[in-house]
mmCIF file of C-alpha atoms and ligand atoms in Angstrom:
data_model
loop_
_atom_site.group_PDB
_atom_site.id
_atom_site.type_symbol
_atom_site.label_atom_id
_atom_site.label_comp_id
_atom_site.label_asym_id
_atom_site.label_seq_id
_atom_site.Cartn_x
_atom_site.Cartn_y
_atom_site.Cartn_z
ATOM 1 C CA MET F 1 0.000 0.000 0.000
ATOM 2 C CA LYS F 2 1.213 3.520 -0.862
ATOM 3 C CA THR F 3 2.428 5.542 2.144
ATOM 4 C CA ILE F 4 0.542 8.813 2.163
ATOM 5 C CA ALA F 5 1.826 11.797 4.139
ATOM 6 C CA VAL F 6 -0.419 14.701 5.011
ATOM 7 C CA TYR F 7 0.820 18.275 5.340
ATOM 8 C CA PRO F 8 -1.822 20.390 7.110
ATOM 9 C CA GLY F 9 -1.913 24.126 7.653
ATOM 10 C CA THR F 10 -3.844 27.336 7.303
ATOM 11 C CA PHE F 11 -1.716 28.548 4.369
ATOM 12 C CA ASP F 12 -2.906 32.142 4.674
ATOM 13 C CA PRO F 13 -1.187 32.416 2.226
ATOM 14 C CA ILE F 14 1.179 29.612 1.213
ATOM 15 C CA THR F 15 4.797 30.820 1.264
ATOM 16 C CA ASN F 16 7.980 29.546 -0.378
ATOM 17 C CA GLY F 17 8.781 27.977 3.016
ATOM 18 C CA HIS F 18 5.672 25.799 2.843
ATOM 19 C CA ALA F 19 6.304 25.019 -0.852
ATOM 20 C CA GLU F 20 9.869 23.959 -0.122
ATOM 21 C CA LEU F 21 8.630 21.580 2.565
ATOM 22 C CA ILE F 22 5.993 20.109 0.238
ATOM 23 C CA ARG F 23 8.641 19.577 -2.447
ATOM 24 C CA ARG F 24 10.985 17.818 -0.022
ATOM 25 C CA ALA F 25 8.175 15.708 1.442
ATOM 26 C CA SER F 26 7.101 14.586 -2.014
ATOM 27 C CA SER F 27 10.637 13.383 -2.721
ATOM 28 C CA ILE F 28 10.467 11.192 0.408
ATOM 29 C CA PHE F 29 6.857 9.954 0.466
ATOM 30 C CA PRO F 30 5.142 8.330 -2.557
ATOM 31 C CA ALA F 31 2.087 10.565 -2.099
ATOM 32 C CA VAL F 32 1.511 13.842 -0.267
ATOM 33 C CA VAL F 33 -1.852 15.395 0.554
ATOM 34 C CA VAL F 34 -1.801 19.078 1.464
ATOM 35 C CA LEU F 35 -4.737 19.735 3.787
ATOM 36 C CA VAL F 36 -5.891 23.342 3.912
ATOM 37 C CA SER F 37 -7.724 24.151 7.125
ATOM 38 C CA GLY F 38 -11.234 25.419 6.517
ATOM 39 C CA SER F 39 -11.817 26.081 10.229
ATOM 40 C CA PRO F 40 -12.342 29.689 11.250
ATOM 41 C CA ARG F 41 -9.876 29.363 14.216
ATOM 42 C CA LYS F 42 -7.446 31.888 12.766
ATOM 43 C CA SER F 43 -9.934 34.190 10.922
ATOM 44 C CA PRO F 44 -7.872 33.950 7.745
ATOM 45 C CA PHE F 45 -7.326 36.940 5.469
ATOM 46 C CA PHE F 46 -7.970 34.797 2.354
ATOM 47 C CA ASN F 47 -11.057 32.585 2.233
ATOM 48 C CA THR F 48 -10.778 28.809 1.953
ATOM 49 C CA GLU F 49 -11.246 28.684 -1.839
ATOM 50 C CA GLU F 50 -8.589 31.356 -2.350
ATOM 51 C CA ARG F 51 -6.125 29.546 -0.080
ATOM 52 C CA VAL F 52 -6.788 26.185 -1.754
ATOM 53 C CA GLY F 53 -6.367 27.842 -5.181
ATOM 54 C CA MET F 54 -3.029 29.373 -4.214
ATOM 55 C CA VAL F 55 -1.781 26.068 -2.769
ATOM 56 C CA ARG F 56 -2.868 24.199 -5.951
ATOM 57 C CA GLU F 57 -0.983 26.658 -8.132
ATOM 58 C CA ALA F 58 2.114 26.386 -5.955
ATOM 59 C CA VAL F 59 2.144 22.574 -5.856
ATOM 60 C CA ASP F 60 1.776 22.430 -9.641
ATOM 61 C CA LEU F 61 5.282 23.910 -9.691
ATOM 62 C CA CYS F 62 6.567 21.295 -7.205
ATOM 63 C CA GLY F 63 6.127 18.125 -9.302
ATOM 64 C CA GLY F 64 5.497 14.755 -7.598
ATOM 65 C CA THR F 65 2.224 13.147 -6.553
ATOM 66 C CA ILE F 66 0.605 15.901 -4.533
ATOM 67 C CA GLU F 67 -3.077 16.368 -3.849
ATOM 68 C CA VAL F 68 -4.663 19.457 -2.285
ATOM 69 C CA LYS F 69 -7.802 19.174 -0.156
ATOM 70 C CA CYS F 70 -9.640 21.324 2.317
ATOM 71 C CA PHE F 71 -10.660 20.006 5.732
ATOM 72 C CA LYS F 72 -12.879 20.984 8.619
ATOM 73 C CA GLY F 73 -13.022 19.423 12.059
ATOM 74 C CA LEU F 74 -10.330 17.323 13.667
ATOM 75 C CA LEU F 75 -7.094 16.871 11.801
ATOM 76 C CA VAL F 76 -6.782 13.208 12.822
ATOM 77 C CA ASP F 77 -10.179 12.489 11.226
ATOM 78 C CA ALA F 78 -9.120 14.186 7.991
ATOM 79 C CA VAL F 79 -5.835 12.255 8.026
ATOM 80 C CA ARG F 80 -7.735 8.978 8.378
ATOM 81 C CA GLU F 81 -10.124 9.975 5.569
ATOM 82 C CA CYS F 82 -7.066 10.448 3.329
ATOM 83 C CA GLY F 83 -6.005 6.856 4.102
ATOM 84 C CA ALA F 84 -2.904 8.251 5.803
ATOM 85 C CA HIS F 85 -1.274 8.009 9.233
ATOM 86 C CA ILE F 86 1.620 10.429 8.778
ATOM 87 C CA ILE F 87 1.408 14.160 9.497
ATOM 88 C CA ILE F 88 4.253 16.372 8.341
ATOM 89 C CA ARG F 89 4.997 19.599 10.140
ATOM 90 C CA GLY F 90 7.776 22.092 9.551
ATOM 91 C CA LEU F 91 10.068 23.402 12.260
ATOM 92 C CA ARG F 92 11.599 26.783 11.490
ATOM 93 C CA ALA F 93 13.170 27.557 14.835
ATOM 94 C CA ILE F 94 13.296 26.141 18.326
ATOM 95 C CA SER F 95 10.348 28.409 19.202
ATOM 96 C CA ASP F 96 8.106 26.302 16.915
ATOM 97 C CA PHE F 97 8.947 23.202 18.908
ATOM 98 C CA GLU F 98 6.770 23.813 21.962
ATOM 99 C CA TYR F 99 3.541 24.329 20.022
ATOM 100 C CA GLU F 100 4.360 21.614 17.499
ATOM 101 C CA SER F 101 5.227 18.993 20.127
ATOM 102 C CA GLN F 102 1.997 19.740 22.010
ATOM 103 C CA MET F 103 0.025 19.346 18.817
ATOM 104 C CA ALA F 104 1.815 16.092 17.910
ATOM 105 C CA LEU F 105 1.185 14.625 21.375
ATOM 106 C CA MET F 106 -2.453 15.685 21.339
ATOM 107 C CA ASN F 107 -2.968 14.195 17.884
ATOM 108 C CA ARG F 108 -1.343 10.963 19.064
ATOM 109 C CA ARG F 109 -3.696 10.889 22.043
ATOM 110 C CA LEU F 110 -6.668 11.372 19.713
ATOM 111 C CA ASP F 111 -5.402 8.672 17.363
ATOM 112 C CA PRO F 112 -2.440 6.544 18.487
ATOM 113 C CA ALA F 113 -1.926 5.346 14.891
ATOM 114 C CA VAL F 114 -1.026 8.859 13.745
ATOM 115 C CA GLU F 115 2.671 9.679 13.581
ATOM 116 C CA THR F 116 4.025 13.236 13.202
ATOM 117 C CA PHE F 117 7.195 13.783 11.169
ATOM 118 C CA PHE F 118 9.078 17.056 11.616
ATOM 119 C CA MET F 119 11.124 18.604 8.858
ATOM 120 C CA ILE F 120 13.547 21.458 9.506
ATOM 121 C CA SER F 121 13.175 24.459 7.189
ATOM 122 C CA THR F 122 16.132 25.572 5.134
ATOM 123 C CA GLU F 123 17.954 28.691 6.429
ATOM 124 C CA ASP F 124 16.452 30.739 3.587
ATOM 125 C CA HIS F 125 12.949 30.178 4.902
ATOM 126 C CA ALA F 126 13.551 29.842 8.635
ATOM 127 C CA TYR F 127 12.270 33.357 9.376
ATOM 128 C CA LEU F 128 9.299 33.328 6.978
ATOM 129 C CA SER F 129 5.718 33.415 8.168
ATOM 130 C CA SER F 130 2.409 34.100 6.474
ATOM 131 C CA SER F 131 1.742 37.022 8.854
ATOM 132 C CA PHE F 132 5.061 38.700 8.005
ATOM 133 C CA VAL F 133 4.375 38.268 4.299
ATOM 134 C CA LYS F 134 0.923 39.889 4.632
ATOM 135 C CA GLU F 135 2.295 42.746 6.713
ATOM 136 C CA ILE F 136 5.129 43.459 4.275
ATOM 137 C CA ALA F 137 2.798 43.269 1.254
ATOM 138 C CA SER F 138 0.237 45.543 2.951
ATOM 139 C CA LEU F 139 2.948 48.169 3.413
ATOM 140 C CA GLY F 140 4.056 47.963 -0.216
ATOM 141 C CA GLY F 141 7.188 45.845 0.451
ATOM 142 C CA ASP F 142 8.613 43.321 -1.995
ATOM 143 C CA VAL F 143 7.569 39.725 -1.203
ATOM 144 C CA SER F 144 8.596 38.232 -4.550
ATOM 145 C CA THR F 145 11.310 36.056 -2.979
ATOM 146 C CA MET F 146 8.998 34.872 -0.200
ATOM 147 C CA VAL F 147 5.913 33.572 -2.012
ATOM 148 C CA PRO F 148 5.040 31.858 -5.315
ATOM 149 C CA PRO F 149 4.252 34.313 -8.179
ATOM 150 C CA GLY F 150 0.475 33.703 -8.057
ATOM 151 C CA VAL F 151 0.400 34.528 -4.333
ATOM 152 C CA GLU F 152 2.308 37.756 -4.888
ATOM 153 C CA GLN F 153 -0.303 38.795 -7.466
ATOM 154 C CA MET F 154 -3.168 37.896 -5.106
ATOM 155 C CA LEU F 155 -1.601 39.940 -2.310
ATOM 156 C CA GLN F 156 -1.002 42.934 -4.569
ATOM 157 C CA SER F 157 -4.503 42.957 -5.980
ATOM 158 C CA ARG F 158 -6.144 42.425 -2.571
ATOM 159 C CA PHE F 159 -4.191 45.212 -0.882
ATOM 160 C CA SER F 160 -4.646 47.666 -3.751
ATOM 161 C CA ARG F 161 -8.392 46.946 -3.672
ATOM 162 C CA LEU F 162 -8.494 47.488 0.092
ATOM 163 C CA LYS F 163 -6.598 50.783 -0.322
ATOM 164 C CA THR F 164 -9.035 51.972 -2.995
ATOM 165 C CA GLU F 165 -12.003 50.998 -0.817
ATOM 166 C CA LYS F 166 -10.470 52.826 2.162
ATOM 167 C CA ARG F 167 -9.871 55.961 0.078
ATOM 168 C CA GLY F 168 -13.461 55.767 -1.182
ATOM 169 C CA GLY F 169 -14.702 55.358 2.393
ATOM 170 C CA ASN F 170 -12.727 58.416 3.567
ATOM 171 C CA LYS F 171 -14.357 60.743 1.016
HETATM 172 N N1 COA Z 201 7.481 28.142 6.008
HETATM 173 C C1 COA Z 201 6.853 29.311 6.244
HETATM 174 N N2 COA Z 201 5.982 29.505 7.235
HETATM 175 C C2 COA Z 201 5.748 28.456 8.029
HETATM 176 C C3 COA Z 201 6.372 27.222 7.874
HETATM 177 C C4 COA Z 201 7.267 27.083 6.804
HETATM 178 N N3 COA Z 201 7.918 25.940 6.574
HETATM 179 N N4 COA Z 201 5.925 26.399 8.828
HETATM 180 C C5 COA Z 201 5.056 27.093 9.555
HETATM 181 N N5 COA Z 201 4.961 28.347 9.080
HETATM 182 C C6 COA Z 201 4.162 29.444 9.648
HETATM 183 C C7 COA Z 201 2.929 29.755 8.881
HETATM 184 O O1 COA Z 201 3.191 30.707 7.882
HETATM 185 C C8 COA Z 201 2.038 30.305 9.970
HETATM 186 O O2 COA Z 201 2.344 31.663 10.146
HETATM 187 P P1 COA Z 201 1.296 32.704 10.743
HETATM 188 O O3 COA Z 201 1.033 32.284 12.152
HETATM 189 O O4 COA Z 201 2.027 33.963 10.615
HETATM 190 O O5 COA Z 201 0.064 32.628 9.887
HETATM 191 C C9 COA Z 201 2.475 29.535 11.214
HETATM 192 O O6 COA Z 201 3.767 29.052 10.923
HETATM 193 C C10 COA Z 201 1.668 28.319 11.564
HETATM 194 O O7 COA Z 201 0.851 27.995 10.494
HETATM 195 P P2 COA Z 201 0.495 26.596 9.903
HETATM 196 O O8 COA Z 201 1.694 25.765 9.658
HETATM 197 O O9 COA Z 201 -0.402 26.859 8.777
HETATM 198 O O10 COA Z 201 -0.212 25.893 11.082
HETATM 199 P P3 COA Z 201 -1.472 26.354 11.829
HETATM 200 O O11 COA Z 201 -1.047 26.421 13.245
HETATM 201 O O12 COA Z 201 -2.108 27.559 11.267
HETATM 202 O O13 COA Z 201 -2.454 25.175 11.490
HETATM 203 C C11 COA Z 201 -3.513 23.088 11.938
HETATM 204 C C12 COA Z 201 -2.434 24.091 12.250
HETATM 205 C C13 COA Z 201 -4.480 23.492 10.863
HETATM 206 C C14 COA Z 201 -2.771 21.871 11.486
HETATM 207 C C15 COA Z 201 -4.209 22.888 13.297
HETATM 208 O O14 COA Z 201 -4.797 24.075 13.714
HETATM 209 C C16 COA Z 201 -5.249 21.785 13.260
HETATM 210 O O15 COA Z 201 -4.912 20.638 13.294
HETATM 211 N N6 COA Z 201 -6.530 22.150 13.200
HETATM 212 C C17 COA Z 201 -7.627 21.186 13.181
HETATM 213 C C18 COA Z 201 -8.338 21.043 14.525
HETATM 214 C C19 COA Z 201 -7.661 19.992 15.361
HETATM 215 O O16 COA Z 201 -7.517 18.854 15.008
HETATM 216 N N7 COA Z 201 -7.256 20.428 16.544
HETATM 217 C C20 COA Z 201 -6.515 19.604 17.438
HETATM 218 C C21 COA Z 201 -5.047 19.711 17.113
HETATM 219 S S1 COA Z 201 -4.086 19.045 18.394
#
């Protein structure tokens, strides 16, 4: 049976750090499913369809057998529905470890068959986060080396629309 690894996240938006991890995972595991969280826990800036669309575009550039799905509810249930038992999570810095280890232990308690694999980010992406990317883009900074081209376009058009709306609202 094919070993399927699941890479879950909010991807608000997907960054080159996430894409790099997906690429590396797909060179290790025969199949990778990227699970985009549809839960409102983080009140994402981009809606679920937009985030799934951006992830799909980014993984098309990665090669390999990669599927993109959206999930709601418990991650362990979604992992099982994918026919998988491996969750991949990225570790950028030691500060990620506390939250990630808690999540891995909790997921194991919910489903002892689920195993979490951690992959260390490359130095280039160790400081990247979706929040930083949004903040930089909102202030007109260059994010072209941080996100896939389609994401950069989405950010630019969203922030220029918001600016126009704000200007209109201030009249
Ligand atoms: N490159 C760039 N950024 C990275 C990264 C990488 N390799 N790895 C993590 N990040 C950043 C993300 O950009 C994000 O930044 P932000 O906080 O600025 O937005 C942050 O790290 C964490 O995001 P993400 O990896 O998307 O994880 P998450 O914490 O948003 O999502 C879920 C975690 C969806 C897996 C988790 O909430 C979940 O399982 N939800 C389902 C409900 C459930 O089962 N709960 C019980 C869990 S124990």
